[in-house]
XYZ file of C-alpha atoms in Angstrom:
699
model
C -15.043 -2.702 32.000
C -12.827 -2.890 35.058
C -14.171 -2.816 38.599
C -11.522 -1.607 41.044
C -11.919 -2.485 44.678
C -10.020 -1.394 47.748
C -8.801 -4.846 48.606
C -8.113 -5.744 52.204
C -9.572 -9.038 53.202
C -8.908 -12.536 54.392
C -9.281 -15.449 52.016
C -12.423 -16.514 53.844
C -14.239 -13.353 52.699
C -14.517 -14.021 48.947
C -18.283 -13.730 48.765
C -18.144 -10.253 47.274
C -15.997 -11.493 44.381
C -18.104 -14.583 43.775
C -21.225 -12.416 43.610
C -19.684 -9.898 41.180
C -17.422 -12.269 39.259
C -19.523 -12.115 36.085
C -18.867 -8.343 35.928
C -15.150 -8.491 36.660
C -12.503 -9.303 34.068
C -9.357 -8.479 36.046
C -7.746 -6.843 39.065
C -5.386 -3.878 39.176
C -2.590 -2.815 41.493
C -0.881 0.578 41.944
C 1.740 -0.785 44.340
C 4.431 0.787 42.157
C 3.146 4.238 43.084
C 3.372 3.601 46.826
C 6.004 1.156 48.064
C 7.419 -0.118 44.764
C 7.428 -3.395 42.860
C 9.873 -5.379 44.998
C 6.939 -7.400 46.346
C 7.600 -9.722 49.270
C 5.173 -12.584 48.681
C 6.147 -14.176 52.043
C 4.888 -11.279 54.166
C 2.625 -12.489 56.985
C -0.882 -11.417 57.869
C 0.468 -10.234 61.243
C 2.991 -7.971 59.499
C 0.193 -6.599 57.330
C -2.038 -5.935 60.364
C 0.752 -4.035 62.100
C 1.307 -2.044 58.940
C -2.397 -1.168 58.773
C -2.329 -0.053 62.382
C 0.521 2.327 61.639
C -1.416 3.804 58.719
C -4.505 4.346 60.870
C -2.525 5.911 63.729
C -0.968 8.415 61.317
C -4.365 10.090 61.045
C -6.459 11.289 58.140
C -6.320 11.594 55.220
C -5.048 8.061 54.791
C -2.381 7.412 52.177
C -1.439 3.757 52.318
C 2.285 3.417 51.672
C 3.278 0.817 54.269
C 5.232 -1.808 52.342
C 4.195 -4.834 54.415
C 0.543 -3.946 54.087
C 0.766 -3.322 50.345
C 2.806 -6.481 49.709
C 0.213 -8.513 51.602
C -2.651 -6.972 49.613
C -0.860 -7.752 46.346
C -0.199 -11.332 47.468
C -3.848 -11.840 48.428
C -4.900 -10.301 45.106
C -2.760 -12.845 43.293
C -4.513 -15.661 45.134
C -7.934 -14.230 44.250
C -6.903 -13.749 40.629
C -5.802 -17.384 40.476
C -9.066 -18.597 41.970
C -11.205 -16.732 39.398
C -8.705 -16.977 36.537
C -8.421 -13.217 36.266
C -5.348 -11.375 35.048
C -3.754 -8.877 37.438
C -2.806 -5.519 35.971
C 0.174 -3.824 37.611
C 1.036 -0.194 37.041
C 4.709 0.082 36.125
C 7.001 2.896 35.130
C 5.771 6.491 35.173
C 2.525 7.537 36.805
C 1.789 9.520 39.987
C 4.115 12.491 40.424
C 5.220 11.441 43.935
C 6.317 7.899 43.060
C 9.907 6.720 43.345
C 10.559 5.899 39.681
C 13.434 3.614 40.576
C 11.063 1.310 42.446
C 8.564 1.121 39.567
C 11.019 -0.731 37.316
C 9.280 -4.034 36.444
C 12.534 -5.960 36.964
C 11.738 -5.710 40.692
C 8.895 -8.161 40.041
C 11.216 -11.076 39.328
C 10.823 -12.497 42.856
C 7.053 -12.484 42.452
C 7.254 -13.914 38.937
C 9.442 -16.798 40.069
C 7.162 -17.708 42.989
C 5.743 -21.068 41.885
C 2.438 -20.368 43.664
C 1.673 -17.603 41.195
C 3.339 -18.921 38.048
C -0.050 -19.385 36.393
C -1.384 -15.963 37.314
C -1.285 -13.712 34.248
C 0.398 -10.378 34.948
C -0.209 -7.356 32.721
C 2.424 -4.616 32.939
C 0.739 -1.289 32.220
C 1.889 1.993 30.643
C 4.571 0.286 28.523
C 6.597 0.404 31.776
C 8.016 3.667 30.416
C 10.911 4.478 30.728
C 11.583 0.780 31.353
C 10.050 -0.503 28.113
C 13.063 -2.659 27.247
C 12.961 -4.282 30.689
C 9.238 -5.015 30.293
C 9.845 -6.500 26.853
C 12.508 -8.774 28.337
C 10.170 -9.990 31.095
C 7.412 -10.787 28.584
C 9.882 -12.791 26.514
C 11.156 -14.796 29.515
C 8.069 -15.327 31.687
C 5.050 -16.948 30.013
C 2.649 -15.234 32.435
C 3.757 -11.670 31.634
C 1.811 -9.490 29.184
C 2.299 -5.856 28.176
C -0.116 -2.938 27.711
C 1.151 0.363 26.299
C -1.861 2.482 27.248
C -1.095 5.931 28.749
C 2.339 5.942 27.077
C 0.107 6.804 24.129
C -0.835 9.652 23.893
C 1.083 11.134 26.852
C 4.579 10.830 25.363
C 5.938 12.805 22.441
C 5.416 11.254 19.005
C 9.035 10.067 18.970
C 8.622 8.740 22.508
C 5.490 6.802 21.539
C 7.219 5.279 18.521
C 10.386 4.327 20.387
C 8.466 2.908 23.355
C 6.335 0.621 21.181
C 9.375 -0.447 19.166
C 11.240 -1.311 22.374
C 8.295 -3.359 23.605
C 8.205 -5.326 20.360
C 11.970 -5.898 20.342
C 11.594 -9.062 22.447
C 7.974 -9.412 23.548
C 5.815 -11.795 21.498
C 3.162 -9.839 19.584
C 0.495 -12.146 21.015
C 1.303 -10.721 24.482
C 1.130 -7.013 23.601
C -2.059 -4.956 23.766
C -3.376 -1.423 23.984
C -5.983 0.146 26.229
C -7.078 3.786 26.318
C -6.760 5.666 29.603
C -8.773 8.787 30.441
C -6.214 9.775 33.058
C -6.769 13.549 32.876
C -9.878 14.332 30.848
C -12.312 12.231 28.782
C -10.850 13.317 25.455
C -7.723 11.314 26.213
C -9.717 8.175 25.426
C -10.165 9.461 21.869
C -6.618 10.779 21.585
C -5.219 7.479 22.826
C -7.228 5.442 20.324
C -6.310 7.772 17.458
C -2.599 8.123 18.201
C -2.198 4.427 18.985
C -3.320 3.498 15.490
C -0.936 5.982 13.903
C 1.983 4.775 16.024
C 1.327 1.063 15.530
C 0.933 1.596 11.785
C 4.289 3.399 11.677
C 6.051 0.718 13.722
C 4.598 -2.204 11.766
C 5.274 -0.478 8.445
C 8.932 -0.118 9.399
C 8.986 -3.779 10.436
C 7.737 -4.709 6.947
C 10.321 -2.497 5.277
C 13.094 -4.033 7.387
C 11.934 -7.545 6.598
C 10.948 -8.456 10.174
C 7.311 -8.970 9.156
C 5.434 -9.640 5.971
C 2.479 -7.373 5.222
C 0.079 -10.184 6.086
C 1.832 -10.704 9.421
C 1.725 -6.962 10.116
C -2.026 -6.847 9.506
C -2.503 -9.810 11.837
C -0.281 -8.124 14.438
C -2.392 -4.950 14.363
C -5.549 -6.991 14.828
C -3.967 -8.859 17.739
C -2.669 -5.724 19.469
C -5.925 -3.769 19.192
C -8.417 -6.584 19.669
C -7.642 -10.277 19.789
C -5.012 -10.336 22.544
C -7.229 -8.443 24.993
C -10.313 -10.418 24.009
C -8.566 -13.682 24.772
C -6.761 -12.501 27.904
C -9.824 -10.985 29.556
C -12.334 -13.450 28.055
C -14.502 -10.575 26.857
C -17.902 -11.376 25.410
C -20.468 -9.138 23.711
C -23.955 -10.329 24.515
C -24.112 -14.033 23.737
C -21.438 -13.815 21.034
C -17.709 -13.523 21.751
C -16.293 -10.265 20.442
C -13.522 -12.207 18.735
C -16.028 -13.672 16.284
C -17.418 -10.211 15.526
C -13.944 -8.800 14.931
C -12.943 -11.742 12.759
C -16.063 -11.402 10.624
C -15.198 -7.808 9.783
C -11.436 -8.122 9.766
C -11.056 -10.089 6.547
C -13.061 -7.711 4.361
C -10.827 -6.205 1.676
C -10.443 -2.463 2.218
C -11.811 -0.392 -0.638
C -9.635 2.601 0.117
C -7.697 4.267 2.876
C -10.184 5.460 5.497
C -7.786 5.831 8.425
C -7.798 9.126 10.273
C -4.524 10.958 9.923
C -2.877 14.321 10.450
C -2.382 15.039 6.755
C -2.145 18.733 5.976
C -1.982 18.602 2.156
C -3.773 16.665 -0.566
C -2.213 15.977 -3.966
C -4.777 15.813 -6.777
C -3.197 13.659 -9.497
C -3.840 13.299 -13.203
C -1.885 11.925 -16.150
C -1.970 14.001 -19.335
C -2.142 12.871 -22.960
C 1.658 12.718 -23.168
C 1.727 10.307 -20.219
C 3.216 12.706 -17.665
C 2.114 12.592 -14.032
C 1.002 15.970 -12.740
C -0.661 17.216 -9.581
C -2.305 20.175 -7.920
C -1.863 20.453 -4.152
C -4.458 21.918 -1.790
C -4.653 22.295 1.968
C -6.622 19.415 3.503
C -9.221 21.613 5.153
C -10.010 23.290 1.848
C -10.072 19.898 0.127
C -12.668 18.552 2.558
C -14.741 21.743 2.633
C -14.679 22.781 -1.019
C -12.658 20.648 -3.439
C -14.369 17.305 -2.737
C -17.606 18.762 -4.055
C -16.486 21.397 -6.545
C -13.027 20.297 -7.713
C -10.178 22.636 -8.682
C -9.813 24.641 -11.854
C -7.400 23.648 -14.624
C -6.714 25.066 -18.080
C -7.837 23.304 -21.250
C -4.163 23.333 -22.253
C -3.404 20.643 -19.639
C -4.372 17.957 -22.162
C -2.347 19.431 -25.021
C 1.163 19.389 -23.536
C 4.009 17.350 -24.980
C 6.935 15.545 -23.377
C 9.286 18.446 -24.108
C 7.229 21.596 -23.524
C 4.582 22.607 -20.992
C 2.573 24.579 -23.533
C -0.300 23.436 -25.754
C 0.899 21.790 -28.933
C -0.308 23.028 -32.297
C -3.236 21.279 -33.983
C -4.710 20.049 -30.692
C -7.616 22.544 -30.734
C -6.780 23.197 -27.069
C -5.341 26.464 -25.812
C -4.947 28.433 -22.612
C -8.506 29.677 -23.046
C -11.114 27.682 -21.174
C -11.138 25.860 -17.843
C -12.172 22.465 -16.582
C -12.688 21.052 -13.112
C -10.427 18.380 -11.664
C -12.903 16.331 -9.627
C -11.291 13.959 -7.093
C -12.323 10.314 -7.241
C -12.599 9.695 -3.495
C -12.399 5.922 -3.960
C -8.728 6.493 -4.845
C -7.916 8.710 -1.855
C -4.957 7.492 0.192
C -2.569 8.677 2.838
C 0.798 8.822 1.047
C 2.951 6.099 2.673
C 6.246 7.851 1.892
C 4.861 11.245 3.017
C 2.332 10.431 5.762
C 1.495 14.084 6.383
C -0.042 14.236 2.905
C -2.767 12.466 0.963
C -3.188 11.767 -2.735
C -6.213 11.171 -4.925
C -6.766 10.609 -8.637
C -8.975 13.058 -10.488
C -11.483 12.987 -13.314
C -11.900 15.940 -15.666
C -15.253 17.729 -15.826
C -16.527 20.833 -17.576
C -18.689 21.246 -14.511
C -19.403 18.865 -11.610
C -22.113 16.972 -13.516
C -20.616 17.008 -17.031
C -17.529 14.920 -17.877
C -14.967 16.483 -20.225
C -14.534 14.344 -23.334
C -10.735 14.751 -23.180
C -10.553 13.029 -19.765
C -8.407 9.840 -20.054
C -10.208 7.986 -17.275
C -13.561 8.850 -18.834
C -12.321 7.700 -22.257
C -11.526 4.276 -20.809
C -14.912 4.108 -19.091
C -16.687 4.980 -22.374
C -14.971 2.165 -24.251
C -15.577 -0.330 -21.447
C -19.263 0.602 -21.471
C -19.486 -0.221 -25.187
C -17.804 -3.587 -24.531
C -20.235 -4.355 -21.741
C -23.362 -3.081 -23.530
C -22.675 -4.939 -26.782
C -20.992 -8.116 -25.552
C -21.600 -8.311 -21.785
C -17.824 -8.415 -21.285
C -15.397 -6.736 -18.924
C -11.597 -6.689 -18.896
C -9.021 -7.579 -16.273
C -5.488 -6.268 -16.626
C -2.110 -6.519 -14.946
C 0.997 -4.462 -15.697
C 4.683 -5.309 -15.608
C 6.824 -2.269 -14.761
C 10.379 -2.102 -16.059
C 12.511 0.827 -14.937
C 16.090 1.962 -14.489
C 17.647 3.051 -11.195
C 20.223 5.751 -11.782
C 22.784 7.396 -9.536
C 24.287 10.857 -9.897
C 27.967 11.275 -10.766
C 30.149 14.260 -11.585
C 32.147 13.945 -14.790
C 34.280 16.892 -15.833
C 32.313 19.067 -13.469
C 28.908 18.086 -14.910
C 26.229 15.966 -13.274
C 25.432 12.750 -15.086
C 22.932 10.037 -14.220
C 24.272 6.514 -14.702
C 22.903 3.023 -13.926
C 23.588 1.843 -10.376
C 25.056 -1.479 -11.567
C 25.796 -3.682 -14.584
C 24.410 -7.002 -13.367
C 22.607 -9.391 -15.778
C 19.006 -10.560 -16.053
C 17.571 -12.026 -12.824
C 20.921 -11.518 -11.100
C 20.712 -12.451 -7.420
C 23.539 -10.062 -6.535
C 21.853 -7.322 -8.557
C 18.665 -7.730 -6.592
C 20.507 -8.070 -3.309
C 22.112 -4.668 -3.757
C 18.748 -2.903 -3.901
C 16.523 -5.325 -1.976
C 16.046 -2.746 0.784
C 14.460 -0.424 -1.789
C 12.213 -3.178 -3.112
C 11.077 -4.056 0.400
C 9.968 -0.469 0.875
C 8.290 -0.320 -2.527
C 6.391 -3.577 -2.052
C 5.363 -2.646 1.486
C 4.160 0.725 0.218
C 2.161 -0.836 -2.603
C 0.598 -3.319 -0.196
C -0.508 -0.433 2.031
C -2.177 1.030 -1.077
C -3.953 -2.297 -1.666
C -1.845 -2.982 -4.773
C -0.740 -6.592 -5.093
C 2.724 -7.477 -6.372
C 3.231 -10.781 -8.170
C 7.036 -10.770 -8.394
C 10.139 -8.620 -8.822
C 13.592 -9.184 -10.297
C 16.626 -7.596 -11.900
C 16.152 -7.047 -15.637
C 18.621 -7.401 -18.516
C 19.622 -3.736 -18.815
C 22.239 -2.007 -16.692
C 20.549 -0.870 -13.500
C 17.198 -2.163 -14.784
C 14.522 -3.849 -12.647
C 10.965 -5.062 -12.938
C 7.927 -5.249 -10.664
C 4.895 -7.192 -11.912
C 1.531 -6.172 -10.479
C -1.343 -8.521 -9.718
C -4.178 -8.367 -12.230
C -7.409 -6.594 -11.326
C -10.255 -4.792 -13.084
C -9.118 -2.742 -16.050
C -9.769 0.732 -14.604
C -8.226 -0.165 -11.293
C -5.171 -1.649 -13.018
C -4.586 1.686 -14.755
C -5.015 3.553 -11.457
C -2.646 1.125 -9.749
C -0.008 1.689 -12.408
C -0.073 5.432 -11.706
C 0.323 4.923 -7.962
C 3.077 2.352 -8.574
C 5.101 4.739 -10.688
C 4.639 7.432 -8.039
C 5.808 5.072 -5.280
C 8.864 3.774 -7.138
C 10.066 7.254 -8.062
C 9.470 8.684 -4.575
C 11.199 5.854 -2.706
C 14.145 5.925 -5.104
C 14.489 9.671 -4.426
C 14.640 8.985 -0.698
C 17.689 6.826 -1.404
C 19.347 9.462 -3.562
C 18.486 7.625 -6.799
C 16.470 8.496 -9.871
C 13.958 5.924 -11.096
C 12.966 6.353 -14.720
C 10.445 4.515 -16.894
C 11.810 6.037 -20.110
C 11.602 3.446 -22.937
C 15.235 3.636 -24.052
C 17.555 5.176 -21.478
C 20.723 4.150 -23.355
C 20.527 3.531 -27.086
C 23.102 0.729 -26.830
C 21.245 -1.112 -24.043
C 17.935 -2.893 -23.591
C 14.770 -0.791 -23.215
C 12.000 -0.628 -20.599
C 8.352 -1.479 -21.166
C 5.104 -1.577 -19.219
C 3.834 -4.841 -20.683
C 0.157 -5.395 -19.986
C -1.655 -8.732 -19.628
C -5.360 -8.809 -20.513
C -8.203 -11.259 -20.088
C -11.950 -11.069 -20.731
C -14.555 -11.712 -18.058
C -18.244 -12.454 -18.168
C -20.207 -12.681 -14.927
C -16.933 -13.003 -13.023
C -15.583 -15.862 -15.166
C -12.527 -15.726 -17.415
C -13.969 -16.224 -20.904
C -10.771 -15.485 -22.821
C -9.690 -19.036 -22.026
C -11.259 -21.932 -23.907
C -13.726 -24.035 -21.950
C -11.914 -27.249 -22.898
C -8.901 -28.531 -24.802
C -10.691 -28.678 -28.179
C -9.767 -25.085 -29.059
C -7.003 -24.751 -31.633
C -5.151 -22.018 -29.754
C -6.358 -22.632 -26.195
C -8.611 -19.565 -26.239
C -12.337 -19.110 -26.717
C -13.896 -17.720 -29.910
C -14.592 -14.494 -28.049
C -10.983 -14.338 -26.873
C -9.619 -14.973 -30.360
C -11.851 -12.333 -31.975
C -10.883 -9.736 -29.381
C -7.171 -10.487 -29.729
C -7.418 -10.503 -33.532
C -8.883 -6.999 -33.374
C -5.946 -5.849 -31.266
C -3.467 -7.409 -33.691
C -5.216 -5.791 -36.651
C -5.088 -2.283 -35.140
C -1.676 -2.653 -33.482
C 0.130 -0.122 -35.738
C -2.273 2.661 -34.734
C -2.482 1.487 -31.098
C 1.237 2.236 -30.837
C 0.453 5.960 -31.046
C -1.119 5.472 -27.602
C 1.132 2.847 -26.042
C 4.453 4.032 -27.510
C 3.828 7.786 -27.569
C 7.301 9.350 -27.995
C 9.999 8.854 -30.653
C 12.233 7.249 -28.011
C 9.621 4.459 -27.738
C 10.611 3.220 -31.187
C 14.282 3.001 -30.241
C 13.035 0.262 -27.911
C 10.737 -1.593 -30.359
C 13.429 -3.292 -32.394
C 14.082 -6.939 -33.335
C 15.817 -9.283 -30.877
C 15.050 -7.159 -27.816
C 11.890 -8.924 -26.550
C 9.820 -5.851 -27.375
C 7.802 -7.111 -30.372
C 8.867 -5.467 -33.626
C 6.651 -7.375 -36.106
C 2.879 -7.496 -36.514
C 2.313 -11.052 -35.349
C 1.431 -13.126 -32.329
C 2.844 -16.245 -30.716
C 2.279 -18.791 -27.990
C 4.701 -17.991 -25.183
C 6.841 -16.203 -27.797
C 8.506 -13.233 -26.089
C 9.738 -11.784 -29.385
C 6.132 -11.366 -30.562
C 4.282 -8.135 -29.670
C 1.243 -10.221 -28.670
C 1.882 -13.345 -26.597
C -0.676 -15.789 -25.247
C 0.221 -16.990 -21.762
C -0.345 -20.188 -19.839
C 0.850 -19.351 -16.311
C 1.285 -21.975 -13.569
C -2.027 -23.474 -12.526
C -3.653 -23.262 -15.963
C -4.488 -26.539 -17.690
C -1.969 -27.502 -20.363
C -3.099 -26.384 -23.797
C -5.238 -23.520 -22.514
C -4.308 -19.844 -22.228
C -5.651 -17.495 -19.559
C -4.604 -14.131 -20.990
C -2.527 -12.399 -23.610
C 0.322 -9.944 -23.207
C 0.968 -6.769 -25.189
C 4.666 -5.960 -25.116
C 4.546 -2.726 -27.140
C 3.401 -0.629 -24.153
C 5.901 1.584 -22.330
C 6.282 3.906 -19.364
C 5.569 7.093 -21.349
C 2.027 5.944 -22.106
C -1.042 7.208 -20.297
C -2.367 3.850 -19.011
C -6.031 4.807 -19.346
C -5.634 5.984 -22.940
C -3.465 2.995 -23.851
C -6.022 0.536 -22.500
C -8.861 2.461 -24.153
C -7.180 2.084 -27.557
C -6.530 -1.635 -27.017
C -10.108 -2.341 -25.939
C -11.508 -0.285 -28.815
C -9.513 -2.473 -31.203
C -10.797 -5.593 -29.432
C -14.382 -4.394 -29.836
C -13.809 -4.089 -33.577
C -12.523 -7.666 -33.643
C -15.662 -8.858 -31.855
C -17.964 -6.888 -34.124
C -16.318 -8.245 -37.286
C -15.634 -11.744 -35.902
C -11.979 -11.488 -36.881
C -9.738 -14.587 -36.697
C -6.083 -14.780 -35.835
C -3.469 -15.866 -38.362
C -1.240 -18.783 -37.487
C 1.000 -18.124 -34.486
C 4.699 -17.463 -34.974
C 6.779 -19.960 -33.021
C 10.195 -18.722 -34.176
C 12.012 -15.445 -33.804
C 9.932 -13.123 -36.055
C 13.122 -11.441 -37.257
C 14.133 -14.719 -38.900
C 11.013 -14.309 -41.055
C 11.828 -10.759 -42.079
C 10.227 -10.125 -45.447
C 7.402 -12.563 -44.706
C 6.008 -10.630 -41.731
C 4.875 -7.030 -41.669
C 7.096 -4.784 -39.587
C 5.351 -2.683 -36.958
C 5.894 1.067 -37.273
C 9.569 1.844 -36.782
C 8.852 5.446 -35.796
C 6.164 7.556 -34.163
C 5.455 9.219 -37.502
C 4.615 5.819 -39.029
C 2.307 4.960 -36.142
C 0.698 8.393 -36.417
C 0.091 7.774 -40.106
C -1.686 4.502 -39.256
C -3.758 6.282 -36.614
C -4.877 8.936 -39.118
C -6.527 6.180 -41.172
C -8.050 4.258 -38.230
C -11.747 5.168 -38.235
C -12.579 2.615 -35.523
C -10.372 4.239 -32.905
C -11.670 7.682 -33.886
C -15.239 6.488 -33.373
C -14.724 4.744 -30.033
C -12.133 7.038 -28.428
C -13.848 10.253 -29.516
C -12.980 12.640 -32.328
C -11.998 15.635 -30.186
C -9.670 13.616 -27.973
C -8.155 11.995 -31.060
C -7.422 15.413 -32.574
C -5.578 16.438 -29.400
C -3.571 13.198 -29.279
C -2.553 13.482 -32.933
C -1.526 17.101 -32.424
C 0.687 16.161 -29.480
C 2.279 13.263 -31.380
C 3.045 15.537 -34.340
C 4.746 17.954 -31.956
C 6.834 15.103 -30.544
C 7.943 13.998 -34.020
C 8.915 17.537 -34.986
C 10.822 18.368 -31.808
C 12.888 15.193 -31.524
C 13.732 15.172 -35.221
C 15.218 18.640 -34.706
C 16.749 17.765 -31.316
C 18.070 14.188 -31.543
C 19.712 14.441 -28.088
C 16.483 15.661 -26.511
C 15.493 12.172 -25.397
C 18.143 12.391 -22.656
C 15.913 14.808 -20.737
C 13.024 12.339 -20.631
C 14.424 10.715 -17.477
C 13.240 13.782 -15.558
C 9.680 13.520 -16.892
C 9.050 9.752 -16.902
């Protein structure tokens, strides 16, 4: 709290300040609104007394504007501030309607700032010095005693004005010297409006700084904490009871956010789901209706939504699902976020219910939860997962009057120049994912023309699937903003390399990785539990492909010598094997922390794909299956000795028809729908061999 005093005194009368010093954290001057900021620090007490006499003789009401008097008061205030180690706030820039704006430019303070007597007195320039924000930023960068506060500029300026003012302040001023304070200058609600708008503006400015490469996400988070709390706490030495506020803020600051809880001005909410053919879809509702009705009751959706194929938005035959019947899309509020690339909207993932208390057995997210529950109930195990996302960036070209989408470049694998050409896009993508609490391990140019990869940090299995959906949404949206088309289609060009969504899996028990062997005595570096689980996956891999490689184009990718895994085998760090055990940096030599499944692509529903994999792993645990010997060579060199994985969707579908384990654990009704959709895919693309070229607009 600030205590403002009408200050006219001699230095011998400091008793009032000494008595109240424990309640005062700083002094404030409005000299800019009266005689301006060209303060004469050499003005004498006699000059000030004569100035006061003139003010008194002018009669009531008094309005002190005599420059000598005001300069003397400011000079005395500086001496008091030094004595008590208080900062002095100075109004600068816009304010009272009768001020001379030219005289409120903070550059007029340079004489005061260079006076050695006051070089240790901390000066806080208020109101962002608008419209002199650049000048204020310069002063804070040059003079160690100058700090900036952008209160009042927010929320009084237009949104663009608020953004530009804060950006100008941060152009030169150190972040540790910038702070925000609310100002109820007109009515009490401006305190709330200031606090609300300030957070929106600072988020926007710091987000742009991350995108431009000026700040990392970690630095941006620290900057926000400094601007809204730490800088003021340290400058004004604020304490809360017996405990400094800084310790309270720090204790809460480092907690990982569960979801986006920031207030915003979003007007629309996108309710997202991924269907059985792996396509992202959404319903959009007005935010007020979402909060009042949809959060509790969901939105209606036809049964047919889980029977659509990659080529037709109608229910496929033999799915037992038609346009008759309706479910409820129920938003999972733990996945609700402001959309970083469209901040006036929100997005949320949805579960499928027959009614609010009864889950629909066709729901992909529910299918994954069912399988995970079996794994936990029978074996006390959970699964962590992390996805690698390969995709093509395409640009539009006119050839013979027709639009064609072609790769943006032809650079090779891990090309530095290839990455450099689109690094601005990756900065935006990674910043966006960070704002969604999605960690990125690494990114690079891939081997295909215009192909790139982003690897996500591992997390719990269900969250990894959710993160993959948001990641695909972010990559596609940001590419669109740059006039490009991002596609996760498995085989964009039949004569080039394909794209996958490789997934890495590990098993956990009571928070510990139990896929890895406890010591070096294990033959393959994995525990018995890990080997049994992985052996189950290997055993069921042909039928799993109907989930993880769900369109005929997927099998154009799964071919020998393309690092996609074409044979039913596994290997240690063998990237030609469909299952690869991994020993990443930091893991003891001889041990493996996880295994990778390469036969997983961007047309797959991630929840259904993971459900099938885990179901297969459960079978391996139940039957105590063991792995065969690993393949250390290129599997294609052993052609004839190794079993080939399905070379087409029809072959994988045939394997799935016979797989009773997956039918049991996934659920018979959902399996019927999936098989019906896959049959429709086989039929359509066999009759329309060029149809795969349209997949870039769906995946």
